[in-house]
GROMACS .gro file of N, CA and C in nm:
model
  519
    1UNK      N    1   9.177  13.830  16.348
    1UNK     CA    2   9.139  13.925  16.450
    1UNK      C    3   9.003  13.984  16.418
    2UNK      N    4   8.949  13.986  16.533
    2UNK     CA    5   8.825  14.083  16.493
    2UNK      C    6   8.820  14.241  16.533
    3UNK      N    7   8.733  14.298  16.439
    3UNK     CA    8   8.725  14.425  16.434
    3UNK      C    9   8.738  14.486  16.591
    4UNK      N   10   8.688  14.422  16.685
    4UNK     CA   11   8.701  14.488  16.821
    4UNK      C   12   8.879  14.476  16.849
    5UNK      N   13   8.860  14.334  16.827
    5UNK     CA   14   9.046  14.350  16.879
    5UNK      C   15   9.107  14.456  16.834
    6UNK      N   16   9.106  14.454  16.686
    6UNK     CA   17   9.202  14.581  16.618
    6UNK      C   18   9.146  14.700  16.658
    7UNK      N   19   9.042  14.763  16.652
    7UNK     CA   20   8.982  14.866  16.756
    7UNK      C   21   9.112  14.889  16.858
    8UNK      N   22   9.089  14.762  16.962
    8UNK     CA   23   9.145  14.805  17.030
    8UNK      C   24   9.289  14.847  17.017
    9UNK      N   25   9.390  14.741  16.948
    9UNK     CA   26   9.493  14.746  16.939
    9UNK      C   27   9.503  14.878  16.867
   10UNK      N   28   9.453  14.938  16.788
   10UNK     CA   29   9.510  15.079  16.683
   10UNK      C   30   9.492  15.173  16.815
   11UNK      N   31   9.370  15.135  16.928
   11UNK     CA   32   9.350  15.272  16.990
   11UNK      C   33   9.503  15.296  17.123
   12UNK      N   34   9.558  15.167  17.127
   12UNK     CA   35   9.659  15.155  17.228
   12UNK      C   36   9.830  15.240  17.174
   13UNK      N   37   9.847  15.337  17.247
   13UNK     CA   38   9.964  15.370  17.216
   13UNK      C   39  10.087  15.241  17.185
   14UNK      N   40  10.187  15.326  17.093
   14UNK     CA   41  10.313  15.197  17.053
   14UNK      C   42  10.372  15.104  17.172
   15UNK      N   43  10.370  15.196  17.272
   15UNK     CA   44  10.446  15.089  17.365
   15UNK      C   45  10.370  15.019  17.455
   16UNK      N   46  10.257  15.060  17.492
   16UNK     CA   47  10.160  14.959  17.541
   16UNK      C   48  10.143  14.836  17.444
   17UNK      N   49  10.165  14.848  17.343
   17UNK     CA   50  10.108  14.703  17.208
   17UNK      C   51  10.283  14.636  17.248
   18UNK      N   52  10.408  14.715  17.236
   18UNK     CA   53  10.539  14.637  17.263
   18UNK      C   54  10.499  14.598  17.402
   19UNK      N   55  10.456  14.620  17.513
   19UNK     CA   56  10.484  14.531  17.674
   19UNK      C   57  10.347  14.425  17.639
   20UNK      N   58  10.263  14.451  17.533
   20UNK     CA   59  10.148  14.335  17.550
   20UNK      C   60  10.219  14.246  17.504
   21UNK      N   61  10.303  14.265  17.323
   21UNK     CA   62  10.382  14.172  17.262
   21UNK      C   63  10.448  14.107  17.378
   22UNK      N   64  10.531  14.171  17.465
   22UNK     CA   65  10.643  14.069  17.571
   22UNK      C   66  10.582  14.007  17.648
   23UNK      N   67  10.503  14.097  17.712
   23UNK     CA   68  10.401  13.985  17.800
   23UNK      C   69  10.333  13.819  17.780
   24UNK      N   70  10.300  13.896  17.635
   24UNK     CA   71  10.217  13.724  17.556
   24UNK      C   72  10.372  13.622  17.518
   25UNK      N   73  10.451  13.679  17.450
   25UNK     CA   74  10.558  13.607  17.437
   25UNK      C   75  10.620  13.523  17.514
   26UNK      N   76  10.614  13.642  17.632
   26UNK     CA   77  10.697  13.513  17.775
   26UNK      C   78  10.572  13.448  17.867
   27UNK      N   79  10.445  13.444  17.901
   27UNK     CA   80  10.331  13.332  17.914
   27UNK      C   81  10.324  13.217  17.800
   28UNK      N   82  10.353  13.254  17.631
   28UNK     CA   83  10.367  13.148  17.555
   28UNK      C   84  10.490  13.053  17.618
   29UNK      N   85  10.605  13.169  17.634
   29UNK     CA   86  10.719  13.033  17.639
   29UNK      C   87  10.696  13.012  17.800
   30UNK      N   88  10.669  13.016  17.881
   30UNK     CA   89  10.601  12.952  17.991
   30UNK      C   90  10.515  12.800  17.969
   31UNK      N   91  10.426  12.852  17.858
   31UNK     CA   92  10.349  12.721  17.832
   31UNK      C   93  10.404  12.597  17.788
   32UNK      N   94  10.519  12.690  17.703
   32UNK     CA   95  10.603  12.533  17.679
   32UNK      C   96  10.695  12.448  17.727
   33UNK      N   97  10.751  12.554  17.826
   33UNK     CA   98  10.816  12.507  17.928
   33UNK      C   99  10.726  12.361  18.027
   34UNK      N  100  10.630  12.439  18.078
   34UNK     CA  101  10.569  12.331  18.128
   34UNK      C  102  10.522  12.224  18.104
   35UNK      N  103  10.450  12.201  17.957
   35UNK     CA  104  10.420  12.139  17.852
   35UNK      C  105  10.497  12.058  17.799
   36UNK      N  106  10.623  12.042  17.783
   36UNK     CA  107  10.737  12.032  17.771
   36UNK      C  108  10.757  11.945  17.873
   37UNK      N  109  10.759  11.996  18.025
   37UNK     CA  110  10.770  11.903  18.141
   37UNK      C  111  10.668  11.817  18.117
   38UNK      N  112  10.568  11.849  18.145
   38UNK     CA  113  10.442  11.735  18.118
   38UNK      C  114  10.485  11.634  18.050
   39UNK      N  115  10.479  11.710  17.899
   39UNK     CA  116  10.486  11.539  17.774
   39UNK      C  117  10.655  11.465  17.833
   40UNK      N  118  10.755  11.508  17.906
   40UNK     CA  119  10.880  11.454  17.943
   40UNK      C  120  10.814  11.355  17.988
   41UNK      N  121  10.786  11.397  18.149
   41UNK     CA  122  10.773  11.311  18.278
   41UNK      C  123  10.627  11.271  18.354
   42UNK      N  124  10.527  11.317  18.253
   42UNK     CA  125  10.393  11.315  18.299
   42UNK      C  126  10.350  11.388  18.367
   43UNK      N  127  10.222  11.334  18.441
   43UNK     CA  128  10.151  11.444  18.554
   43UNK      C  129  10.215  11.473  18.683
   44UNK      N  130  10.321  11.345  18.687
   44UNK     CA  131  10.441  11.365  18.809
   44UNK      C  132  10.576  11.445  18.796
   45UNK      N  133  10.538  11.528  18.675
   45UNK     CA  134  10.654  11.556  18.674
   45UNK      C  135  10.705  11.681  18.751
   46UNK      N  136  10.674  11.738  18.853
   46UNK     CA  137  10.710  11.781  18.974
   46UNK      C  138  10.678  11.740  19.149
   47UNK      N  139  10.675  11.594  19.115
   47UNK     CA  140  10.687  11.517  19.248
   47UNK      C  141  10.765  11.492  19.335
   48UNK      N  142  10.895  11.634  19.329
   48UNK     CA  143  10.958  11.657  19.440
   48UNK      C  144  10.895  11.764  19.500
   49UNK      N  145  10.824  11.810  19.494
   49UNK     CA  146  10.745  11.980  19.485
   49UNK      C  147  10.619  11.910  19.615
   50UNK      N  148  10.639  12.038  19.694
   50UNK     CA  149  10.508  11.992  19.758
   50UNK      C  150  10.363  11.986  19.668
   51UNK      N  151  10.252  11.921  19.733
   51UNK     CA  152  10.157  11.921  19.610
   51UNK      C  153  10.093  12.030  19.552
   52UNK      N  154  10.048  12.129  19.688
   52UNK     CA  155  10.030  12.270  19.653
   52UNK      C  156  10.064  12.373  19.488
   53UNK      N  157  10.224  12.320  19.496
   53UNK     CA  158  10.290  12.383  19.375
   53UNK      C  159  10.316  12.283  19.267
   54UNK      N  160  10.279  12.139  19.309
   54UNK     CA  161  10.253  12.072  19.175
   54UNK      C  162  10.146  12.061  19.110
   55UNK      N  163  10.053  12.145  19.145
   55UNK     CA  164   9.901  12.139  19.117
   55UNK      C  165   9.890  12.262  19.003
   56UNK      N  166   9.971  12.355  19.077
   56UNK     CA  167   9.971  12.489  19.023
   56UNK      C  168  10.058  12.518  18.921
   57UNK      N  169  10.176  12.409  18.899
   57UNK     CA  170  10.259  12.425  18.801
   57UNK      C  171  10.218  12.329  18.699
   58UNK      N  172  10.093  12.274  18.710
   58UNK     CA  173  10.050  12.174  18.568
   58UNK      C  174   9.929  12.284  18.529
   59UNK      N  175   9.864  12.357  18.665
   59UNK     CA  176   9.782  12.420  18.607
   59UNK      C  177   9.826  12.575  18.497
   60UNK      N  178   9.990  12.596  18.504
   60UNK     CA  179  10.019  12.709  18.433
   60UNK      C  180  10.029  12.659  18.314
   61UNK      N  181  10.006  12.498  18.241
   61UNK     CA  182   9.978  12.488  18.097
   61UNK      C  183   9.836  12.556  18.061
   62UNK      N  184   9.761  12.591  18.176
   62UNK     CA  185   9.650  12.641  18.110
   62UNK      C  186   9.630  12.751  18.158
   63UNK      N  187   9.696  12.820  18.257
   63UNK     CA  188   9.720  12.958  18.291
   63UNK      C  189   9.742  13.026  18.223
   64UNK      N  190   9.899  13.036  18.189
   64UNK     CA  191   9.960  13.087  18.071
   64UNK      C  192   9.930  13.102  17.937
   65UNK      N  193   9.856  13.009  17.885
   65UNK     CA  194   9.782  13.092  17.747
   65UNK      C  195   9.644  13.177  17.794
   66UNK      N  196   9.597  13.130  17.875
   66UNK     CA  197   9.484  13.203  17.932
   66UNK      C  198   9.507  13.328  17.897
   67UNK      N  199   9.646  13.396  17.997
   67UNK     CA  200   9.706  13.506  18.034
   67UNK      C  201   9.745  13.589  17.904
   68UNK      N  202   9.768  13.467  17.791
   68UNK     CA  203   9.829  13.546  17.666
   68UNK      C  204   9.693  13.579  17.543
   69UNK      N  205   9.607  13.488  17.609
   69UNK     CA  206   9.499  13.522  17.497
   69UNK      C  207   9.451  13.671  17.567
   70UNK      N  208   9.445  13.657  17.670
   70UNK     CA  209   9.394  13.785  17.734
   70UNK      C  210   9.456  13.908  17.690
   71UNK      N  211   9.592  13.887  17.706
   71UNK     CA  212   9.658  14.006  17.663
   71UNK      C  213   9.687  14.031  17.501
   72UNK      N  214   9.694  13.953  17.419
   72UNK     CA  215   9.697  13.951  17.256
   72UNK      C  216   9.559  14.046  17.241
   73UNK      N  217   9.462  13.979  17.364
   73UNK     CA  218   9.321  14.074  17.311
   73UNK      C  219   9.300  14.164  17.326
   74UNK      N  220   9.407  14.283  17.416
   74UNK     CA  221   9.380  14.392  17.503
   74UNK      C  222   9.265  14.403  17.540
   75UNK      N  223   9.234  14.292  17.598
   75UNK     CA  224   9.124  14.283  17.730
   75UNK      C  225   9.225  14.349  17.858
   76UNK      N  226   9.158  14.428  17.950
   76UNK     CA  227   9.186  14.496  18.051
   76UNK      C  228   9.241  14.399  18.186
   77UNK      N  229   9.133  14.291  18.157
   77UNK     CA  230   9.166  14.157  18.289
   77UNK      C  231   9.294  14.107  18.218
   78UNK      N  232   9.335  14.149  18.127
   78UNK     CA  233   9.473  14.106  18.103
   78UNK      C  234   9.628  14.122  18.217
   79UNK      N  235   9.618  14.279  18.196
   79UNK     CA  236   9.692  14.324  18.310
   79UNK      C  237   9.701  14.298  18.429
   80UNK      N  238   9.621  14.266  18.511
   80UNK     CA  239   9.613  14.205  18.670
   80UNK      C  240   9.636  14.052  18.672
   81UNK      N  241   9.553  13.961  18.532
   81UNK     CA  242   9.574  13.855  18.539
   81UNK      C  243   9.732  13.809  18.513
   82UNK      N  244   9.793  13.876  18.479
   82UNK     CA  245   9.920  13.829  18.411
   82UNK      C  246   9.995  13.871  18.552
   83UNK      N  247   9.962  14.030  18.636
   83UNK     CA  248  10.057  14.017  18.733
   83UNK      C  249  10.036  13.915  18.817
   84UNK      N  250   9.893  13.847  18.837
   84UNK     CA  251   9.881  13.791  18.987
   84UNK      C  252   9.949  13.621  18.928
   85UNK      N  253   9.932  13.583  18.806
   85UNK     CA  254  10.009  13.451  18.757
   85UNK      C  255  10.132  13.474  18.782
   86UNK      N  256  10.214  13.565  18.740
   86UNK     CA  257  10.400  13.586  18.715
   86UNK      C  258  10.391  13.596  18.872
   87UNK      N  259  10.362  13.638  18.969
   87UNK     CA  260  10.400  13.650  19.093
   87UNK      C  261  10.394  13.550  19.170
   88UNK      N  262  10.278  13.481  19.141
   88UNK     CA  263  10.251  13.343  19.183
   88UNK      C  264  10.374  13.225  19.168
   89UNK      N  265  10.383  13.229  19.052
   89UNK     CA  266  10.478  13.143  18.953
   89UNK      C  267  10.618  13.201  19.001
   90UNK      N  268  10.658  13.340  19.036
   90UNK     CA  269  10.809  13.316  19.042
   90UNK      C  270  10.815  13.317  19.209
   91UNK      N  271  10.685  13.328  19.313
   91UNK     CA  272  10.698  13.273  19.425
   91UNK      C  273  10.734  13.118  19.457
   92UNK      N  274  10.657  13.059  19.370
   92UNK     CA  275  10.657  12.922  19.367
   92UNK      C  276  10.850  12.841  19.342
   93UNK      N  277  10.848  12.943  19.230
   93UNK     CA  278  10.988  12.862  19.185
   93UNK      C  279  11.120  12.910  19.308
   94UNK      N  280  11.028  13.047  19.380
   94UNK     CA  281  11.154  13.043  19.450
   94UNK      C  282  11.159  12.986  19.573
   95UNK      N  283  11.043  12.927  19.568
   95UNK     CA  284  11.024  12.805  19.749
   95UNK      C  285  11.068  12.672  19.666
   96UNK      N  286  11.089  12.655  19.603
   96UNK     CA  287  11.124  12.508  19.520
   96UNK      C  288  11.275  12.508  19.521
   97UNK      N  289  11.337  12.621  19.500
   97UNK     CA  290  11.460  12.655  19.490
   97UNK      C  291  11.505  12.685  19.561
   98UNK      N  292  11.459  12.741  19.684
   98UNK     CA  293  11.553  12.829  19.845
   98UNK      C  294  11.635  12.736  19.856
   99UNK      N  295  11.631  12.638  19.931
   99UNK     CA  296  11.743  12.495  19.924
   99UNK      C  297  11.871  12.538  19.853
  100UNK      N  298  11.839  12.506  19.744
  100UNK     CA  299  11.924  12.465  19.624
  100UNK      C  300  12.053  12.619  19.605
  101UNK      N  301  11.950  12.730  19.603
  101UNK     CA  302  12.033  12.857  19.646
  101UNK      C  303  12.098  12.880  19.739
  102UNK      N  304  12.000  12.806  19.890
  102UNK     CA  305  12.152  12.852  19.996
  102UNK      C  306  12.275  12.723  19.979
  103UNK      N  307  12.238  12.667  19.930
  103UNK     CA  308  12.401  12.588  19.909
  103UNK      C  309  12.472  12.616  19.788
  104UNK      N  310  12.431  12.689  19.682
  104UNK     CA  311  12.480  12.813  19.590
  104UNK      C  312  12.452  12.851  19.530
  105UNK      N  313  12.468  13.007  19.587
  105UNK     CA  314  12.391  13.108  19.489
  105UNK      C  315  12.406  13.126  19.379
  106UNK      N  316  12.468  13.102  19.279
  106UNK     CA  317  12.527  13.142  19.154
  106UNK      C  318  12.438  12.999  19.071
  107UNK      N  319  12.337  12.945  19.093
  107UNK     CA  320  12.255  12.904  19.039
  107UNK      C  321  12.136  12.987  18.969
  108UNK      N  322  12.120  13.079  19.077
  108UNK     CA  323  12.063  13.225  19.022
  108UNK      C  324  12.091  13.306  18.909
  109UNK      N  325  12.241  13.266  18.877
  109UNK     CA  326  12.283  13.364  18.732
  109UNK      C  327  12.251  13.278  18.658
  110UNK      N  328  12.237  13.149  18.644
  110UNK     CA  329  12.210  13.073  18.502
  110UNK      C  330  12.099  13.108  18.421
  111UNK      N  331  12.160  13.130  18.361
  111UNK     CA  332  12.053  13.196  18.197
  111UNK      C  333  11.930  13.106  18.189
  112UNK      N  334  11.867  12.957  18.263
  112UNK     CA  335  11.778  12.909  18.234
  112UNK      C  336  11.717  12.872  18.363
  113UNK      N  337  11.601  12.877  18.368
  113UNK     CA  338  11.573  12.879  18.562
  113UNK      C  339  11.538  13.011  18.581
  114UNK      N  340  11.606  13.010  18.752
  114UNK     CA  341  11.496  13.127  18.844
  114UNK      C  342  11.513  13.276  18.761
  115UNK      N  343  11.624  13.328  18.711
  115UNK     CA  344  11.684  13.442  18.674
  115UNK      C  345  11.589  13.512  18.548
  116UNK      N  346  11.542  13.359  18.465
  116UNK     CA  347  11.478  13.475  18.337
  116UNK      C  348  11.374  13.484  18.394
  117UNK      N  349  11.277  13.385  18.506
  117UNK     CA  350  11.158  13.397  18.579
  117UNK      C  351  11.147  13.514  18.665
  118UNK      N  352  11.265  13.498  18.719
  118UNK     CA  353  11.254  13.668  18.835
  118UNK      C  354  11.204  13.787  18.725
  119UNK      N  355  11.342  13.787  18.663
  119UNK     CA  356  11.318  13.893  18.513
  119UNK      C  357  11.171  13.884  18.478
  120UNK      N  358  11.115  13.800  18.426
  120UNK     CA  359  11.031  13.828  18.365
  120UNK      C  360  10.882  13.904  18.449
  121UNK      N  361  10.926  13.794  18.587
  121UNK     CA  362  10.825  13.854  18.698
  121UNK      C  363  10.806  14.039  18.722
  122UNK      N  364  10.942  14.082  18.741
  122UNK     CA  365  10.963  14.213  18.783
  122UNK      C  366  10.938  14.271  18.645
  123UNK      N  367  10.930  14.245  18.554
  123UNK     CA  368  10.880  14.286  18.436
  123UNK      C  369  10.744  14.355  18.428
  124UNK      N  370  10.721  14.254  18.446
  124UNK     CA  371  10.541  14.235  18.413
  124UNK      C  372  10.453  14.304  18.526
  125UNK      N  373  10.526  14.311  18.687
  125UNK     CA  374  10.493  14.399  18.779
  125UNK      C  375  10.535  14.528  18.781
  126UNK      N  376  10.640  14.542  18.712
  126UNK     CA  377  10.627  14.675  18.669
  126UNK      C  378  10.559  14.810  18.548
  127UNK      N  379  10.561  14.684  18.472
  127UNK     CA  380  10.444  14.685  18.338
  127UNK      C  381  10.306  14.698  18.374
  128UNK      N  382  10.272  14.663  18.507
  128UNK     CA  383  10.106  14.641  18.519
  128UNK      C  384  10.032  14.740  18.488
  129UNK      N  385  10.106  14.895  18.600
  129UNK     CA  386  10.026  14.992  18.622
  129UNK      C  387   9.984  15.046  18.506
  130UNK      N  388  10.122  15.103  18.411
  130UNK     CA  389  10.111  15.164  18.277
  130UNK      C  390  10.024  15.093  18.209
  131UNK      N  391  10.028  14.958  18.179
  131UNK     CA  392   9.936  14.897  18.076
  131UNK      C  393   9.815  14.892  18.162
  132UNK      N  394   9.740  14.901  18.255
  132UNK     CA  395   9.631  14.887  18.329
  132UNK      C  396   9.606  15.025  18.259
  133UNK      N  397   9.655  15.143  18.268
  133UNK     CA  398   9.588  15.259  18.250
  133UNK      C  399   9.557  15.245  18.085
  134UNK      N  400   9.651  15.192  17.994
  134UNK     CA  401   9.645  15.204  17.872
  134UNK      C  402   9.481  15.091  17.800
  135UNK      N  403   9.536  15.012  17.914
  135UNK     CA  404   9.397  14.932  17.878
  135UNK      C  405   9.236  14.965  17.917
  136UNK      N  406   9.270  15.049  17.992
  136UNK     CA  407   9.132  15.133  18.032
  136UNK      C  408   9.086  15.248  17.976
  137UNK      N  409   9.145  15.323  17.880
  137UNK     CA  410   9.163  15.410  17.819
  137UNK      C  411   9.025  15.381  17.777
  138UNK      N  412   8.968  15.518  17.765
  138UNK     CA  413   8.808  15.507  17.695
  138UNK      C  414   8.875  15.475  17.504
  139UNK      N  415   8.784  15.359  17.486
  139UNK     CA  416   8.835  15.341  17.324
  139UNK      C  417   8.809  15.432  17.261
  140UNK      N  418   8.685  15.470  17.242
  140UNK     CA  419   8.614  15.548  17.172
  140UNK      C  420   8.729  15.682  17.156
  141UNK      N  421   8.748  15.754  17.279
  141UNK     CA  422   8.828  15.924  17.250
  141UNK      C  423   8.937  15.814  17.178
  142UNK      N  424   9.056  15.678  17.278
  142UNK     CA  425   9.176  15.697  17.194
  142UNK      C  426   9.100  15.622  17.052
  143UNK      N  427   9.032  15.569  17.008
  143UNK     CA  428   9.030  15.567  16.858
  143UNK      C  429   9.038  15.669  16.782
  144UNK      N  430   8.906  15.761  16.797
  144UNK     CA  431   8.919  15.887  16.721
  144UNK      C  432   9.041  15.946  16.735
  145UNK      N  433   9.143  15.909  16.780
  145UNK     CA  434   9.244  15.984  16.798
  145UNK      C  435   9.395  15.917  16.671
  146UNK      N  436   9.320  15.770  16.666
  146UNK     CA  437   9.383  15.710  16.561
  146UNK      C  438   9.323  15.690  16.413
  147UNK      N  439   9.212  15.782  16.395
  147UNK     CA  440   9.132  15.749  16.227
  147UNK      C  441   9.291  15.752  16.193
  148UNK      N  442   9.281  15.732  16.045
  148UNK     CA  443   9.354  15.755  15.942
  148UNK      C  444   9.336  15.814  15.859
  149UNK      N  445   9.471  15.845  15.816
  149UNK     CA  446   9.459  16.017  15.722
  149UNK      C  447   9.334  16.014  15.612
  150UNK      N  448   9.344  15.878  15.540
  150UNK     CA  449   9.219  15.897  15.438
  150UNK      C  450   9.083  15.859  15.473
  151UNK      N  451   9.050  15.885  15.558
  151UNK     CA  452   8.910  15.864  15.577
  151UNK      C  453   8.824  15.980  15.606
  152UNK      N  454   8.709  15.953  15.550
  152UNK     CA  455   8.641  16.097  15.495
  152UNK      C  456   8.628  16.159  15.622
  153UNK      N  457   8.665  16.249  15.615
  153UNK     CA  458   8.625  16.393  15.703
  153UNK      C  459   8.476  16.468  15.689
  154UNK      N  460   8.418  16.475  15.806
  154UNK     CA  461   8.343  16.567  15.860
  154UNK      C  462   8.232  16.448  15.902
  155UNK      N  463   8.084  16.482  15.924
  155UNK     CA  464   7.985  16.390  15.940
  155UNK      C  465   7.928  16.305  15.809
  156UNK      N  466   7.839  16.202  15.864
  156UNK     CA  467   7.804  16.122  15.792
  156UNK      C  468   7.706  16.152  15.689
  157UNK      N  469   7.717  16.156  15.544
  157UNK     CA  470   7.570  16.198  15.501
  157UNK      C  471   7.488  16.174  15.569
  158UNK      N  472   7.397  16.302  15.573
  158UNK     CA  473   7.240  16.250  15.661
  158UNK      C  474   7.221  16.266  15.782
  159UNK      N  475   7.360  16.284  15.832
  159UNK     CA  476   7.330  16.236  15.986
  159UNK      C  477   7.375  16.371  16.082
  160UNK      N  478   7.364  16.454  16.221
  160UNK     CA  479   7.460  16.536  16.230
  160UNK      C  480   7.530  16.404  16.321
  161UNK      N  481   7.611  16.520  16.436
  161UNK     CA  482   7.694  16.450  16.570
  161UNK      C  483   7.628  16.385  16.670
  162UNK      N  484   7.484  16.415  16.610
  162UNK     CA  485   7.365  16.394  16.745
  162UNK      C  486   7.301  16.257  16.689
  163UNK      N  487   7.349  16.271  16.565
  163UNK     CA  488   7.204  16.143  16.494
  163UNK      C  489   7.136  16.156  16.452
  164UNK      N  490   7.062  16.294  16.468
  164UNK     CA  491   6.918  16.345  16.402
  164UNK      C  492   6.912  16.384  16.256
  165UNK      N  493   6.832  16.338  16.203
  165UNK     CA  494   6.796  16.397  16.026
  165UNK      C  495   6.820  16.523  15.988
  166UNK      N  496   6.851  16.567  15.882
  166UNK     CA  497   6.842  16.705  15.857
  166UNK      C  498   6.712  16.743  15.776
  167UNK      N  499   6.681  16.844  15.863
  167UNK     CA  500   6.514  16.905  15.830
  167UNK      C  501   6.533  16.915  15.628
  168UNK      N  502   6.448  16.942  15.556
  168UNK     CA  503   6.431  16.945  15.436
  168UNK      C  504   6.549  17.040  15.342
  169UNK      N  505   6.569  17.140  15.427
  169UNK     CA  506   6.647  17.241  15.358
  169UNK      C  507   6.765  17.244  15.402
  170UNK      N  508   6.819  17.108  15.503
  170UNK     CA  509   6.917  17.049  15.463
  170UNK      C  510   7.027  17.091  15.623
  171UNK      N  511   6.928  17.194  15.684
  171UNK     CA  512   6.960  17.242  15.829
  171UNK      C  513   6.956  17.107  15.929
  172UNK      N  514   6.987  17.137  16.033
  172UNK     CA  515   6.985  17.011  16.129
  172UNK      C  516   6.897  17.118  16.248
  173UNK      N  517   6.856  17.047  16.351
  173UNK     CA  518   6.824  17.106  16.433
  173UNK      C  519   6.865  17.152  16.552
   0.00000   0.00000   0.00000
């Protein structure tokens, strides 16, 4: 990590860093999901899918880390990018699936499929606003707000709050 990342990450309250953790977690396992499809069945491997959403579901192997590097970085385009992908993505799966649901619904409870996608969707849209604000947060006030206990207190030799030298006798101006 670089010093900006951690910057950022120390200046982000605890639970903004836990919804970034979930966020990146479930775009990773997204990636492999698809990735996964890919190396199975190839570039066809949603050629029951109109093309529209087979275009878009090869392109979430490269969406989805996109989305997670973004957010691991607490970059700000994190937050919007991740809602407008998850919304996209669990629109998609649920025009792929309408069919399949009205002849039964209880395909919907299966633990693998549309259910952890909805979940994760309504997640992450509900996550946006809070982490949008947390990610905009001026760094600077929330850093200073996270020094740590041992680090020297008061100004810098030499320097005041302004920057300017101190005149000879040690006054500032």
């Amino acid at each position: 990590m670089t010093d900006g990342i951690r910057r950022r990450w120390r200046a982000l309250p605890p639970r903004a860093r836990v919804l970034l953790l979930v966020h990146a977690a479930g775009f990773l396992e997204g990636t492999g999901w698809h990735a996964a499809d890919l190396a199975r069945r190839g570039p066809h491997a949603y050629s029951s899918f109109p093309l529209a959403i087979q275009v878009f579901f090869v392109a979430l192997v490269v969406l989805d880390p996109l989305v997670a590097v973004l957010v691991l970085g607490a970059r700000r385009a994190g937050a919007p990018s991740a809602g407008a992908v998850v919304a996209a993505d669990a629109f998609a799966n649920w025009f792929v699936n309408w069919s399949w649901l009205n002849a039964d619904w209880t395909r919907l409870l299966r633990p693998v499929g549309l259910l952890p996608i909805t979940l994760f969707a309504l997640f992450v849209l509900a996550a946006s606003r809070p982490l949008w604000r947390a990610l905009s947060a001026d760094p600077v006030v929330a850093w200073a707000a996270s020094i740590r206990e041992d680090a020297p207190n008061g100004p810098v030799e030499g320097r005041n709050d302004h920057g300017s030298q101190p005149r000879p006798n040690g006054a500032h101006r």
